[in-house]
PDB file of C-alpha atoms and ligand atoms in Angstrom:
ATOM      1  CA  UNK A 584      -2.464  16.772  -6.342  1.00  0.00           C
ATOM      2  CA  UNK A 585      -4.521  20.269  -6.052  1.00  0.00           C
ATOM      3  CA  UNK A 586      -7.296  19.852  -3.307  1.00  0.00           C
ATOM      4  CA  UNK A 587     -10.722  21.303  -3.621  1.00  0.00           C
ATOM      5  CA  UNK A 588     -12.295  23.563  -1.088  1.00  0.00           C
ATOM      6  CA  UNK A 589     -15.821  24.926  -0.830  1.00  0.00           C
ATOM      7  CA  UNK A 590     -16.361  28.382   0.813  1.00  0.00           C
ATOM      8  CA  UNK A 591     -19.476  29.350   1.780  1.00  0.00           C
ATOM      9  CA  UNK A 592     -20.269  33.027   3.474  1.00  0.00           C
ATOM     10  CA  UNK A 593     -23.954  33.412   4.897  1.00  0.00           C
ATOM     11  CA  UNK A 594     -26.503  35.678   5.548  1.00  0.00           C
ATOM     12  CA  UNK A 595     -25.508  38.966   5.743  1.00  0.00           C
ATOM     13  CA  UNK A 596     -22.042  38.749   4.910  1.00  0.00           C
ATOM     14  CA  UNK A 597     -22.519  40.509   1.730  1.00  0.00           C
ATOM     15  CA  UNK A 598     -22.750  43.644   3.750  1.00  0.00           C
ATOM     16  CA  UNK A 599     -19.401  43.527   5.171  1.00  0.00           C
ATOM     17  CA  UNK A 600     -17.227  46.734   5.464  1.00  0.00           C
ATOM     18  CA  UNK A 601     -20.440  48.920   5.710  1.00  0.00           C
ATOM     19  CA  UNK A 602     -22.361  46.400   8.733  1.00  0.00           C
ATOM     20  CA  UNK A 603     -21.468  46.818  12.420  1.00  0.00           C
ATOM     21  CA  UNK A 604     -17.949  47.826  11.508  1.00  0.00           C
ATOM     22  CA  UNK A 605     -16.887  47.817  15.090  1.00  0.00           C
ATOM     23  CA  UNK A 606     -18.128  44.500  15.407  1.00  0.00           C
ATOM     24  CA  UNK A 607     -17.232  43.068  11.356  1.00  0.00           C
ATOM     25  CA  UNK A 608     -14.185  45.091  10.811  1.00  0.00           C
ATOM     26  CA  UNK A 609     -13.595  47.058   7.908  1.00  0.00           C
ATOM     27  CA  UNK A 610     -12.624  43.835   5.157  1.00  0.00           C
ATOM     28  CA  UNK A 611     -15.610  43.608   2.258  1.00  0.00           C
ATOM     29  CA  UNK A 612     -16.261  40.413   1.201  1.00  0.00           C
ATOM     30  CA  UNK A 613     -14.270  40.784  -1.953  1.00  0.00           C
ATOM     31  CA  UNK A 614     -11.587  41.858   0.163  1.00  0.00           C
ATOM     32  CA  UNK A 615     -11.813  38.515   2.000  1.00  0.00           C
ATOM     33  CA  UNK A 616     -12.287  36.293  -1.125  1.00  0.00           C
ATOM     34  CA  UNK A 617      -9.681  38.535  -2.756  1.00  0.00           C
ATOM     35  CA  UNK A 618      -6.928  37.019  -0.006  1.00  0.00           C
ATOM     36  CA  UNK A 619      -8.620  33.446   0.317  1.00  0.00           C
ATOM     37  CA  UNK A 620      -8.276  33.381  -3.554  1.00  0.00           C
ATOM     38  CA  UNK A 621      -4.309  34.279  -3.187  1.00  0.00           C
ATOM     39  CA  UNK A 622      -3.707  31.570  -0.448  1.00  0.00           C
ATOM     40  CA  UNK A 623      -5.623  29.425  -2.125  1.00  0.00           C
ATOM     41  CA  UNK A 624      -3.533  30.251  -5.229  1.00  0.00           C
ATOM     42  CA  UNK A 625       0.213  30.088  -3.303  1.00  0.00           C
ATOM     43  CA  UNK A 626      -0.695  26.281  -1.929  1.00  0.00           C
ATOM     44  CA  UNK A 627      -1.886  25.066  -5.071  1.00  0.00           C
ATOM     45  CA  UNK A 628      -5.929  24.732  -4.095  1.00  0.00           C
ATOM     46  CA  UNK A 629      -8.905  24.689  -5.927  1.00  0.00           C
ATOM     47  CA  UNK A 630     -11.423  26.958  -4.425  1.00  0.00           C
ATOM     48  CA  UNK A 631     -15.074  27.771  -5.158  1.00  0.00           C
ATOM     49  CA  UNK A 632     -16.642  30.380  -2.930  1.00  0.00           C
ATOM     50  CA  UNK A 633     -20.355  31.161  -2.550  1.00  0.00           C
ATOM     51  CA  UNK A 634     -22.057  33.474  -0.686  1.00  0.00           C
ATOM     52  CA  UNK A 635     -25.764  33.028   0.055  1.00  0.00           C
ATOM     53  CA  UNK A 636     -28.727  35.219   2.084  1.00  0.00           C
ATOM     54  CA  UNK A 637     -31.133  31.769   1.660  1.00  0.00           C
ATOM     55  CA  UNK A 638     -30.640  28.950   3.754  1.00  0.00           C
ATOM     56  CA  UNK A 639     -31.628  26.537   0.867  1.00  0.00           C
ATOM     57  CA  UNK A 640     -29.064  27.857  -1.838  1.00  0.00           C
ATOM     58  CA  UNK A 641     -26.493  26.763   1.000  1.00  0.00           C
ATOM     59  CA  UNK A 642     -27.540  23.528   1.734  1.00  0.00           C
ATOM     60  CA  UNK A 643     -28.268  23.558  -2.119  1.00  0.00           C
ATOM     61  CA  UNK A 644     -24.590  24.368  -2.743  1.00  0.00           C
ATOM     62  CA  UNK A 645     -22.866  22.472  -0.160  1.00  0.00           C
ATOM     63  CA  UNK A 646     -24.794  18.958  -2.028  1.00  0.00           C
ATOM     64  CA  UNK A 647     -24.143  19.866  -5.340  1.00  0.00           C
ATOM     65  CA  UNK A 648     -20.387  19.719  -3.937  1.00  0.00           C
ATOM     66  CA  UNK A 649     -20.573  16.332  -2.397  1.00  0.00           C
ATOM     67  CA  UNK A 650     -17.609  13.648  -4.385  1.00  0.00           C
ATOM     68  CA  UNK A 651     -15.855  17.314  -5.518  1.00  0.00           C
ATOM     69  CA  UNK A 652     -14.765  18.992  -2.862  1.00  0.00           C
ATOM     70  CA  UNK A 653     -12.256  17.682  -0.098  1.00  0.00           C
ATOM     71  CA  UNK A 654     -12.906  20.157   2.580  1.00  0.00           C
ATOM     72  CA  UNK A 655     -15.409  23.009   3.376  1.00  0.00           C
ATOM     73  CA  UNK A 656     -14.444  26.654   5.105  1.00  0.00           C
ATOM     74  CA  UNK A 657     -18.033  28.062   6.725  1.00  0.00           C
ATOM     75  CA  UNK A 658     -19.254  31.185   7.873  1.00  0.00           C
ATOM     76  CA  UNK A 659     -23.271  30.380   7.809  1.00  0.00           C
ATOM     77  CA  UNK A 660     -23.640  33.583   9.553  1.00  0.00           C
ATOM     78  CA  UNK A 661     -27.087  33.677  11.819  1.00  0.00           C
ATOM     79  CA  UNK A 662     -27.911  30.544  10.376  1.00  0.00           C
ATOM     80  CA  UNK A 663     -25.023  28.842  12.686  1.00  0.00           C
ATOM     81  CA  UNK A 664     -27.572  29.449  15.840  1.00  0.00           C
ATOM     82  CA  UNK A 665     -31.046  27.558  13.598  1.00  0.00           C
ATOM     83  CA  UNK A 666     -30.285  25.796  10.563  1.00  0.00           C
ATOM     84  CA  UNK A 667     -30.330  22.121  11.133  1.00  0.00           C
ATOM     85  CA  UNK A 668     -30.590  22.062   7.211  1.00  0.00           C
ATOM     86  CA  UNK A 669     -27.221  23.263   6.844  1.00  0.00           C
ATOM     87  CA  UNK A 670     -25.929  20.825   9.611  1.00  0.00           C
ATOM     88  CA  UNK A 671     -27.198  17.675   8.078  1.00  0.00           C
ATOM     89  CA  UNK A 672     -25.867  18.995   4.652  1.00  0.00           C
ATOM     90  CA  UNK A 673     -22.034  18.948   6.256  1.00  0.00           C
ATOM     91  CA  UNK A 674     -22.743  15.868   7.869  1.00  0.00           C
ATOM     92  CA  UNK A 675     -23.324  14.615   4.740  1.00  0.00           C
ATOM     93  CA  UNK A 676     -20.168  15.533   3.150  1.00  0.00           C
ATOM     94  CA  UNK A 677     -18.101  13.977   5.639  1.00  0.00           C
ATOM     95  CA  UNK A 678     -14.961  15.893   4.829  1.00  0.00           C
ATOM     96  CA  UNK A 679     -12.278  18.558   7.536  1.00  0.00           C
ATOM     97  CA  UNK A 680     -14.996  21.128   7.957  1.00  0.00           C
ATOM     98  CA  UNK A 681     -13.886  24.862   9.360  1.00  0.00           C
ATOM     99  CA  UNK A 682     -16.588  26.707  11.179  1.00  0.00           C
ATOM    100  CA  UNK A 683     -15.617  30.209  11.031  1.00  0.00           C
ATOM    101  CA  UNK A 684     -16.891  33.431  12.991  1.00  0.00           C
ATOM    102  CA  UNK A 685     -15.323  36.944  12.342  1.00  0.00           C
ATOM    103  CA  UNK A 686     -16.439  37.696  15.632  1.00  0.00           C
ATOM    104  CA  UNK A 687     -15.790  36.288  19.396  1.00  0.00           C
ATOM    105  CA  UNK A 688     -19.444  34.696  19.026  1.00  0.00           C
ATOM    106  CA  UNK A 689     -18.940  33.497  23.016  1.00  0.00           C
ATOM    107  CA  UNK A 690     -18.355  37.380  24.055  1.00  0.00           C
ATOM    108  CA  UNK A 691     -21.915  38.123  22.971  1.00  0.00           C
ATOM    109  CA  UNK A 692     -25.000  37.149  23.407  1.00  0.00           C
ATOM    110  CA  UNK A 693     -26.549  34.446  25.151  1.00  0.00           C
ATOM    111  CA  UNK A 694     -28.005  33.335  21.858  1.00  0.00           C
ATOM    112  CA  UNK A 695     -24.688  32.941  19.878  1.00  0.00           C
ATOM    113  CA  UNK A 696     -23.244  30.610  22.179  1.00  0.00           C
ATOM    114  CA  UNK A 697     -24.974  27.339  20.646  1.00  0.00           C
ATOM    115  CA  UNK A 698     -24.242  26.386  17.624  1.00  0.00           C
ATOM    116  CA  UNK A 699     -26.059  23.576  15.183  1.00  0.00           C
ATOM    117  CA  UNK A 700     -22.703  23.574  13.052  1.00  0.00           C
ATOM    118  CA  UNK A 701     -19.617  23.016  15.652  1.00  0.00           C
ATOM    119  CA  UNK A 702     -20.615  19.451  16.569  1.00  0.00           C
ATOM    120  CA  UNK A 703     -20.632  18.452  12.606  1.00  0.00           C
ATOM    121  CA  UNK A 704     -17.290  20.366  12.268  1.00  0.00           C
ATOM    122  CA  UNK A 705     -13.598  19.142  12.515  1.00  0.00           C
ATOM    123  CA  UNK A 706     -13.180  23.054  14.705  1.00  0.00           C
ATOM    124  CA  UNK A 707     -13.824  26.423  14.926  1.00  0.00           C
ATOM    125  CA  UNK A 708     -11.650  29.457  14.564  1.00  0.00           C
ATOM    126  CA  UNK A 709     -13.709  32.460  15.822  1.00  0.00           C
ATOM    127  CA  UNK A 710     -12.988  36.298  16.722  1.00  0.00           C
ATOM    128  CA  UNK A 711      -9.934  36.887  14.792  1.00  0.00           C
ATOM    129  CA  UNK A 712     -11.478  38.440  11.804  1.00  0.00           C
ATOM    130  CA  UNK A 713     -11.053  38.360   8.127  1.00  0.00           C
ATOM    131  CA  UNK A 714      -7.824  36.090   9.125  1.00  0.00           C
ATOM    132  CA  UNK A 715     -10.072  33.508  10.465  1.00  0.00           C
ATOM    133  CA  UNK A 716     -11.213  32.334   7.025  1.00  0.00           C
ATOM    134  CA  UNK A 717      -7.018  32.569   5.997  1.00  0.00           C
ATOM    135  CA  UNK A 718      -6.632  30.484   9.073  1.00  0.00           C
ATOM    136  CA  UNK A 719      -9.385  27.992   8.536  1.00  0.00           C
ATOM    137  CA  UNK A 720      -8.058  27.269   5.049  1.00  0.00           C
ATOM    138  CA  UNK A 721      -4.945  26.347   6.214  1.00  0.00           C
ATOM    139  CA  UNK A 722      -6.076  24.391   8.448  1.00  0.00           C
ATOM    140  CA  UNK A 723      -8.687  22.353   6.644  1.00  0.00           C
ATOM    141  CA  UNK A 724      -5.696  21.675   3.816  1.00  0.00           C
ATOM    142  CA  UNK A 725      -3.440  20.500   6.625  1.00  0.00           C
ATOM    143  CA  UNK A 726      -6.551  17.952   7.896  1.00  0.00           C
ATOM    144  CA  UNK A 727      -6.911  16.744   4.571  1.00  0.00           C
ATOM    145  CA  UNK A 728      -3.771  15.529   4.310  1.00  0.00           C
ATOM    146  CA  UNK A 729      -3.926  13.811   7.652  1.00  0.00           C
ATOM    147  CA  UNK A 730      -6.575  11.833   6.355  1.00  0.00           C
ATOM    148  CA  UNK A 731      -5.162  10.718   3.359  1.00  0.00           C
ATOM    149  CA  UNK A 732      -2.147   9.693   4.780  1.00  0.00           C
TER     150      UNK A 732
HETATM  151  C1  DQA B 823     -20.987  35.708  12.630  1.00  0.00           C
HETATM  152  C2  DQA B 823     -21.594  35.619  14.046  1.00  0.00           C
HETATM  153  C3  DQA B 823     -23.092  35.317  13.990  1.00  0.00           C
HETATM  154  O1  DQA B 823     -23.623  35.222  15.309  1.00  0.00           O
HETATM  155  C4  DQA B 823     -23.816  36.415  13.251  1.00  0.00           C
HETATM  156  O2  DQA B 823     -25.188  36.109  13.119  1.00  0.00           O
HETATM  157  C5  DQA B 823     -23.205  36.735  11.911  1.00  0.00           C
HETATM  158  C6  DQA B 823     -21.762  36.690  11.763  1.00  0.00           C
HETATM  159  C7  DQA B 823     -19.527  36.152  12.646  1.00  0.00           C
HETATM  160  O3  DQA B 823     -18.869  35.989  11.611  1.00  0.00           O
HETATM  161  O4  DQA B 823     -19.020  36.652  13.654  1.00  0.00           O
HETATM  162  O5  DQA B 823     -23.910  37.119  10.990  1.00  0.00           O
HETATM  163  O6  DQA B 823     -21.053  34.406  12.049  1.00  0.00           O
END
């Protein structure tokens, strides 16, 4: 059986490869749905990836995807440090939930230390890059299957 997996990239993440570089890393988005789409490909998974500036197209998106999808990879971007929206809209869902940050959120500052999303997801994988979103895949495949065992 193929799981399904909903990707969802925040605010801002459109700009990738030309914002805060040093901070970002060079990877575009495409690049990064580019080799999510190829992992997602070699293991046999369904993906559907969004990308979204407005906080209501994500909570939007990640609804419309409740009783389809079997997991969820998320960056929400700035919206990780406000949006209780997009909280209650995983909570919802109730299905292995990656939170993932390009960046080392806890070696900057004060302010992206808290996060509305982590206590509504199964973990976080933060500060590794682009690879985060390779490793959060994995790893949200590998929790469905402990469920379902
Ligand atoms: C981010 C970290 C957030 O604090 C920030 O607002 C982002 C990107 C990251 O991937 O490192 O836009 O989620």
């Amino acid at each position: 059986m193929s799981y399904k997996i909903i990707v969802v990239h925040g605010p801002n993440l459109n700009l990738l490869g030309k914002r805060e570089t040093d901070v970002y890393g060079q990877n575009t988005l495409e690049d990064i749905n580019q080799q999510l789409q190829e992992l997602a490909d070699s293991m046999n998974i369904e993906v559907k990836i969004m990308q979204s500036n407005s906080e209501g197209e994500i909570v939007s998106f990640i609804g419309e995807n409740m009783g389809w999808a079997d997991g969820i990879v998320i960056n929400p971007a700035a919206y990780t440090h406000t949006s209780v929206a997009i909280r209650d809209a995983i909570s919802a869902l109730d299905i292995p939930t990656a939170e993932v940050h390009l960046s080392n959120v806890f070696k900057r500052e004060g302010f992206r230390h808290f996060s509305y999303i982590t206590p509504v997801s199964t973990g976080v994988i933060c500060g590794f890059g682009a690879d985060g979103y390779l490793l959060a895949l994995e790893a949200v495949v590998r929790q469905i299957k402990l469920r379902k065992e």
